[in-house]
Every structure is written in structure tokens, then in C-alpha cells.
């Protein structure tokens, strides 16, 4: 983790100029004698130190979720899912973003090599007394761009996130796999942090996390919580997960199921008495099962189905939906729970009338819920509007039929447009 007070060496990336088409005319470079004359009389712009710039951007709003630095644009923030100005009038140059990237990377040689060889890298960064960030730096058009996810200083709890009470039962599990899925920025890390924090307060366990990078910092409470960061504490998820089996944890959090080896070891850990929590970038329970199976050859998938059916406990999928009142976003959460029926569908495969979605639709008494049912509730409660709910639904046509009493010409037009 880099320190904001250390001036790092320049990172080996091109300091190419912003493409002419992207740069405002007022910032276009002069040439020849005119450039030399301008340089002699015009003072160099004062560059705000990176920590001060980040702090100023955070003051834009209490709801800033991401910070963006791109050549040709001023620094931008994301608030409630939309980009907004951070107050800086001058567009960034390629040298500006290169310098910011260098400050954020610090002396992290692994990140420098990844940026040089792979074109992108992930690091974590701290502003003491303010917040922490998950940072991705990447090359585009021969220049650096930076995206920073704000990590809240306070670990969120179930009430703050409005999580279903069913998820509280995860705290009492002794083994198995719990997966939290959804697209980037859907709140997976926050949900897992809330679960880990409740375990930390209510149980007396050794908890081990393997993250890339570490996001929420969990202090020791009733539990001992050890947090390992990829590349600084361990070279890979798989190696750290295999080592974890010898470190006597009761709970293991794996930041992401990225490859076949990690999935295999995670299942082995779940089968040998560990509770394994992890994430996948999938949109719902069915796609999650498909993604896991797809990591293995066809001749191994039957055995894997059997193992997964026995080891999974919950598959939780999330979508963040803009609120009707404009006061941020609210999570719609789908919950697939391990029951006799759902284990059978995972093991034998889904069929007509025997899908995981069917099981969730009729499984409300067992704590299950599905996206469209939750979106319908949010619409009827006036938390989100009809058009927005239909846009985020799994099956917008079916949801519209369920909401026929609330149907509007705008919704009909929306569905007709999406159908064409």
C-alpha cells in the first residue's frame, strides 16, 4: 500500500500529448518561436499535490463513489451512478495523469511491471484521516487513465445496506460456500464486509481474507481477522487459499473466484469444514452456476455439479437501482438458498419448470427472493419508478404484466422500443 507522502519514481509509461481532437483549442500546443515566447512569459500552472487533489474531490459530495482522471477532461467524480464535475476548470494533460498515476503507485514494483507489460494494474491507496481507495490505472491511446473507487472508512452494517434478514443466517454457518455476485459497482464488497463484521462481533473464530486489494479494514473483535493482499502478501489467490488450509481459519474470504484453480481449492476448503465467502461477476444465480461449471472441462462437469450442489449455501446477486427521489441508489437482492430442491437443480441441471428462478419464486418461506419480485415491491412502495424498474428487471415483459395496474404509456413505449 503506497503512502501519499512519498514521492515515487516516475513510472515507465509514455507521457504522450493529449490527442489534438480531444484537447480544447486554448490548450493546443504552440509551435516554433511562438511557443518559446509563450513559455518565457507564461508561468507554469500550479499543480496541486495528489493527496490535496483527492481530498478536494471528496469534498464535492458526501456520496462520491468513484474518482476519474483522463487526459483531455478535468477530474470527475461519480455521484449516484452519474459523472459530475469536481470543480477543476482545466482539463488534465497526459503528463498530469501520468504524474497522478505515479503518485498512487509509489514504489510498488509489481504494479509498475503490470502497467508496463499488461497495460493496467490495481493498487490500494490511503488518505490518512479521510478514506481509502481501490485504484485501477490503465493505458489508453498511449496515455494513463486512473479510476479510484472510494472505500468508506466505516464498515457498513446490515441496517445501513438494508440487507435482508435472511443473510444474517450466514453468520451461523459452519462450512460451505457463499457467493455474492453482480456487476462491478453493485455493492458486493460492502455486503461481504457487513457479513464479516457481524461474524467478527458474534463469533469467536479465526477469519482470513485474501483480497486484491484490501478494501475494508477489519479490526480484531471477538475474532482474529487476518487480511492478506494480493502481490504484497501473496502472489496469487490460489496459493494464498491453499496456504489458508494450514492456517486454521474457520472463515475464509476470497476476493474473487478468478480461475479454475481458485474455484477447486475453495470447494475443497468448503468440503473440509471451512466457510468460504467469495464473489463472481455474474448477473444471477443461474449464470453463476454456469460460470463455475464453465471453468472446467466437459468431462469433469458432472462431478463438479455434484460437489457444488453439496457445498453451496447461498448465492446472493445484487443490482443497484436509482431511487425515484434522486437520493442515491437502492440494492435489489436475489437470494438462492441451498434446499433439497435447489441442490437437485444444481446437480442435475435446469429444465422446463425446474429452474433455479422457479425455485426462488416459490421459496419465499425458506428465505429466497428473486430480482423481479423485489423490483416489483420497490415500485409499489414508490422507492423506484416504473420505467427504471422495468429497465433493471430480469424479464421486463413478465414484470409489466405483474404491474398491469400501474402500467403507463411511457412503460409501454419503453418495452416496445426494447423489443425492436
C-alpha positions in Angstrom: 0.0 0.0 0.0 1.6 3.3 -1.1 2.0 6.3 1.2 0.6 9.6 0.0 3.6 11.5 1.5 6.3 9.6 -0.5 7.2 11.0 -3.9 7.7 7.9 -6.1 9.9 7.5 -9.1 8.4 8.1 -12.5 6.5 5.1 -13.8 7.7 3.9 -17.2 4.7 5.0 -19.3 4.6 7.3 -22.3 4.0 11.0 -21.5 2.4 11.5 -24.9 0.4 14.6 -25.5 -3.4 14.6 -25.4 -4.7 13.9 -29.0 -5.4 17.1 -30.8 -9.0 16.2 -31.4 -9.5 15.8 -27.6 -7.7 18.9 -26.5 -9.5 22.3 -26.4 -8.1 24.9 -28.7 -7.0 27.0 -25.9 -4.7 24.2 -24.7 -3.4 23.3 -28.1 0.5 23.4 -28.1 2.1 26.4 -29.9 5.0 25.8 -32.3 8.3 27.4 -33.1 9.2 30.9 -31.9 5.7 31.5 -30.6 6.0 28.5 -28.2 9.3 29.7 -26.9 8.0 33.2 -26.4 4.9 32.0 -24.6 7.0 29.8 -22.4 9.1 32.8 -21.4 6.2 34.9 -20.3 3.5 32.4 -19.1 4.0 31.0 -15.6 3.7 27.2 -15.4 0.4 26.1 -13.9 0.5 25.3 -10.2 -0.1 21.6 -9.8 -1.9 20.6 -6.7 -0.3 17.7 -4.8 -2.2 14.4 -5.5 -3.4 14.0 -1.8 -4.8 17.6 -1.8 -6.5 17.0 -5.1 -8.1 13.8 -3.9 -9.3 15.5 -0.7 -10.8 18.4 -2.7 -12.6 16.0 -4.9 -14.1 14.1 -2.0 -15.5 17.4 -0.7 -17.6 17.7 -3.8 -20.3 15.5 -2.2 -20.7 13.0 0.7 -21.9 10.5 -1.9 -18.8 10.3 -4.2 -18.3 6.7 -5.1 -15.5 7.0 -7.8 -12.9 9.4 -9.0 -11.8 9.7 -12.6 -8.6 11.1 -14.2 -8.4 11.1 -18.0 -6.4 13.2 -20.4 -8.5 15.9 -22.1 -11.1 16.1 -19.3 -11.0 17.8 -15.9 -11.0 15.5 -12.8 -14.5 14.0 -12.5 -16.4 12.2 -9.7 -19.3 9.7 -9.8 -22.3 10.5 -7.6 -25.2 8.1 -7.5 -24.1 6.5 -10.7 -23.6 9.7 -12.7 -20.4 11.6 -13.6 -20.1 15.1 -12.2 -17.5 17.9 -12.2 -15.1 18.0 -9.3 -14.7 21.8 -9.7 -11.4 21.9 -11.6 -11.8 24.0 -14.7 -8.6 22.9 -16.5 -8.6 19.6 -18.5 -5.8 17.2 -17.5 -2.9 16.6 -19.7 -1.3 13.3 -20.4 1.6 14.4 -18.1 -0.9 15.2 -15.3 -2.4 11.7 -15.4 1.0 10.1 -15.6 2.1 12.1 -12.5 -1.1 11.2 -10.6 -0.6 7.5 -11.5 3.0 7.6 -10.4 2.0 9.1 -7.0 -0.7 6.4 -6.5 1.6 3.5 -7.5 4.5 4.7 -5.3 7.3 2.1 -5.2 5.0 -0.9 -5.9 7.3 -2.7 -8.4 4.7 -5.3 -9.2 2.2 -2.7 -10.2 4.8 -0.9 -12.3 5.6 -4.1 -14.1 1.9 -4.9 -14.7 1.3 -1.5 -16.1 4.3 -1.8 -18.4 3.6 -5.3 -19.6 -0.1 -5.8 -19.2 -1.4 -2.2 -19.7 -3.1 -2.0 -16.3 -2.6 -2.5 -12.6 -4.5 -2.5 -9.3 -3.3 -0.8 -6.1 -4.8 0.5 -2.9 -4.2 4.0 -1.6 -4.9 5.8 1.7 -5.6 9.4 2.6 -4.9 9.3 6.4 -7.8 10.6 8.4 -10.1 10.6 5.3 -10.6 7.4 3.4 -9.0 4.6 1.3 -9.3 3.8 -2.4 -9.2 0.8 -4.6 -7.3 2.1 -7.7 -7.1 0.9 -11.3 -4.5 2.5 -13.6 -4.6 1.6 -17.3 -3.2 2.7 -20.6 -5.4 4.1 -23.3 -4.4 5.9 -26.5 -0.8 5.7 -25.3 -1.6 7.7 -22.1 -2.5 6.9 -18.5 -6.0 7.0 -17.1 -7.0 6.4 -13.5 -10.2 5.2 -11.8 -10.4 5.3 -8.0 -13.2 3.5 -6.0 -13.8 5.2 -2.6 -13.8 2.7 0.2 -15.9 4.0 3.2 -13.9 4.4 6.4 -16.7 2.8 8.4 -17.6 -0.8 7.8 -21.3 -0.9 6.7 -23.8 -2.9 8.7 -26.9 -4.8 7.7 -29.2 -1.8 8.6 -27.2 0.7 6.6 -27.2 -1.5 3.5 -30.8 -2.6 4.0 -29.8 -6.3 3.7 -32.5 -9.0 4.0 -32.6 -10.6 7.5 -32.0 -14.0 5.8 -28.4 -13.1 5.2 -27.9 -12.9 8.9 -28.1 -16.7 8.9 -24.8 -16.8 7.1 -23.1 -15.8 10.4 -24.1 -19.1 11.9 -22.9 -21.4 9.1 -20.0 -23.7 9.9 -19.0 -24.7 6.3 -19.9 -24.4 2.7 -19.6 -21.7 0.0 -21.4 -18.3 0.0 -21.1 -16.3 -3.2 -22.1 -12.7 -3.7 -22.4 -11.8 -7.4 -23.2 -8.8 -9.6 -21.6 -6.4 -12.0 -18.7 -4.1 -10.9 -20.0 -1.4 -8.6 -23.1 -3.3 -7.4 -22.0 -3.4 -3.7 -20.6 -6.9 -3.4 -17.6 -5.8 -1.3 -19.9 -3.8 1.0 -22.2 -6.8 1.6 -19.3 -9.1 2.3 -17.8 -6.6 4.7 -21.0 -6.4 6.6 -21.2 -10.2 6.9 -17.6 -10.4 8.0 -18.1 -7.6 10.5 -21.1 -9.4 12.0 -19.1 -12.7 12.2 -16.4 -10.7 13.9 -18.8 -9.4 16.5 -20.9 -12.5 17.1 -18.5 -15.5 16.7 -15.1 -16.4 18.1 -13.2 -17.5 15.0 -10.0 -17.1 13.1 -11.1 -15.2 9.9 -8.7 -14.9 6.9 -9.3 -12.7 3.9 -7.4 -12.7 0.6 -8.1 -9.5 -1.4 -6.9 -7.6 -4.4 -6.5 -5.1 -3.0 -7.6 -5.0 0.7 -10.7 -2.7 0.9 -12.4 -2.5 4.3 -10.0 -2.8 7.3 -11.4 -5.2 9.9 -10.1 -4.7 13.5 -9.9 -7.7 15.8 -13.1 -8.0 17.8 -14.3 -11.4 19.1 -12.5 -12.9 16.1 -8.9 -12.7 14.9 -9.1 -11.2 11.4 -6.0 -11.6 9.2 -6.1 -9.8 5.8 -3.7 -10.7 3.0 -3.3 -8.5 -0.1 -2.5 -10.0 -3.5 1.1 -9.2 -4.6 2.2 -7.6 -1.4 1.4 -10.6 0.9 0.8 -13.4 -1.6 1.5 -13.9 -5.3 -2.0 -15.4 -6.1 -5.4 -16.2 -4.8 -4.8 -19.9 -5.3 -1.5 -20.0 -3.4 -3.0 -18.0 -0.5 -6.1 -20.2 -0.4 -4.0 -23.4 -0.4 -1.9 -21.9 2.4 -5.0 -21.0 4.3 -5.9 -24.6 4.8 -2.8 -24.9 7.1 -3.6 -21.6 9.0 -6.6 -22.9 10.9 -9.2 -20.4 9.8 -12.9 -21.1 10.3 -13.9 -18.4 7.7 -12.1 -17.6 4.5 -12.9 -14.7 2.3 -11.6 -14.9 -1.3 -11.9 -11.6 -3.1 -12.8 -13.2 -6.4 -13.2 -16.7 -7.9 -10.9 -15.8 -10.9 -9.8 -19.2 -12.3 -10.3 -22.9 -12.1 -7.6 -23.5 -9.5 -9.1 -21.0 -7.1 -12.6 -22.5 -7.5 -11.2 -26.0 -7.0 -9.3 -25.1 -3.8 -12.3 -23.1 -2.5 -14.6 -26.1 -2.9 -12.0 -28.3 -1.2 -11.9 -25.8 1.7 -15.7 -25.8 1.9 -15.8 -29.6 1.9 -13.3 -29.8 4.7 -15.2 -27.7 7.2 -14.5 -24.1 6.3 -17.0 -21.3 5.5 -15.8 -19.8 2.2 -17.1 -16.4 1.1 -16.3 -15.0 -2.4 -17.6 -13.0 -5.4 -18.2 -13.5 -9.1 -19.1 -11.0 -11.8 -22.3 -12.8 -12.8 -25.8 -11.3 -13.1 -27.9 -14.0 -11.3 -27.8 -17.5 -9.7 -28.2 -19.5 -12.9 -25.3 -17.6 -14.6 -23.2 -18.1 -11.5 -23.6 -21.9 -11.7 -22.8 -21.7 -15.4 -19.7 -19.7 -14.9 -18.3 -22.1 -12.3 -19.0 -25.1 -14.4 -17.6 -23.4 -17.5 -14.2 -23.1 -15.8 -13.8 -26.9 -16.0 -13.7 -29.4 -19.0 -16.9 -31.1 -20.0 -15.8 -34.5 -18.7 -15.4 -33.0 -15.2 -18.6 -31.0 -15.0 -20.9 -33.9 -13.8 -18.6 -34.4 -10.8 -18.4 -30.7 -10.2 -22.2 -30.3 -10.3 -22.4 -32.9 -7.5 -19.7 -31.2 -5.4 -21.2 -27.7 -5.9 -24.7 -28.9 -5.1 -23.4 -30.2 -1.7 -21.2 -27.3 -0.9 -23.0 -24.1 -1.8 -25.1 -22.5 0.9 -26.2 -19.2 -0.6 -25.8 -17.4 -4.0 -26.6 -13.7 -3.5 -26.9 -11.5 -6.5 -27.2 -7.7 -6.4 -28.3 -4.8 -8.6 -28.1 -1.1 -7.6 -31.1 0.8 -8.9 -31.5 4.6 -8.9 -34.1 5.8 -6.4 -37.2 7.8 -7.5 -36.4 10.7 -5.2 -32.9 11.1 -6.6 -31.3 10.4 -3.2 -28.9 7.7 -4.4 -29.4 4.1 -5.3 -31.0 1.1 -3.6 -30.0 -2.6 -3.8 -32.3 -5.2 -5.3 -31.1 -8.5 -3.9 -31.7 -12.0 -5.2 -31.2 -14.9 -2.8 -30.8 -18.6 -3.8 -30.5 -20.8 -0.8 -29.4 -24.4 -0.5 -32.5 -26.6 -0.2 -33.4 -30.1 -1.3 -35.0 -28.6 -4.5 -32.2 -26.2 -5.4 -29.5 -28.7 -4.7 -31.3 -31.1 -7.1 -31.5 -28.5 -9.8 -27.8 -27.6 -9.4 -26.8 -31.3 -9.5 -29.0 -32.5 -12.4 -29.2 -29.2 -14.3 -32.1 -27.0 -15.0 -35.1 -28.0 -17.2 -38.5 -26.8 -18.2 -40.3 -25.8 -15.0 -37.3 -26.8 -12.9 -35.1 -23.8 -12.9 -33.3 -22.0 -10.1 -35.5 -19.0 -10.8 -38.6 -21.2 -10.4 -37.3 -22.3 -7.0 -36.7 -18.8 -5.8 -40.1 -17.6 -6.9 -41.8 -20.2 -4.7 -39.1 -20.2 -2.0 -40.1 -17.1 0.0 -41.0 -19.2 3.0 -37.4 -20.5 3.0 -35.8 -17.1 2.8 -35.4 -16.9 -1.0 -36.3 -14.0 -3.2 -35.8 -13.1 -6.9 -34.9 -9.9 -8.7 -38.2 -9.1 -10.4 -40.2 -9.8 -7.2 -38.0 -7.4 -5.3 -38.2 -4.8 -8.0 -42.0 -5.1 -8.0 -42.0 -4.4 -4.3 -39.7 -1.3 -4.7 -42.0 0.1 -7.5 -45.2 -0.5 -5.5 -43.6 1.2 -2.4 -42.7 4.2 -4.5 -39.0 3.8 -4.0 -38.1 3.4 -7.7 -40.2 4.5 -10.6 -41.9 2.0 -13.0 -39.7 2.8 -16.1 -36.5 2.4 -14.1 -37.7 -0.9 -12.5 -38.6 -2.4 -15.9 -35.1 -1.4 -17.2 -33.4 -3.3 -14.4 -35.7 -6.3 -14.5 -34.7 -9.8 -15.5 -37.9 -10.3 -17.5 -39.4 -6.9 -18.1 -42.4 -8.2 -20.0 -43.4 -10.5 -17.2 -42.9 -7.8 -14.6 -45.0 -5.4 -16.6 -47.9 -7.9 -16.5 -47.5 -8.2 -12.8 -47.7 -4.4 -12.6 -50.6 -4.0 -15.0 -52.5 -1.9 -12.5 -49.6 0.6 -12.6 -48.9 0.5 -16.3 -48.3 3.8 -18.1 -47.9 4.8 -21.7 -44.2 5.5 -21.0 -43.7 2.0 -19.8 -45.5 0.5 -22.9 -43.3 2.7 -25.1 -40.2 1.5 -23.3 -41.0 -2.1 -23.8 -41.9 -1.7 -27.4 -38.6 0.1 -28.0 -36.6 -2.7 -26.3 -38.5 -5.4 -28.2 -37.4 -3.8 -31.5 
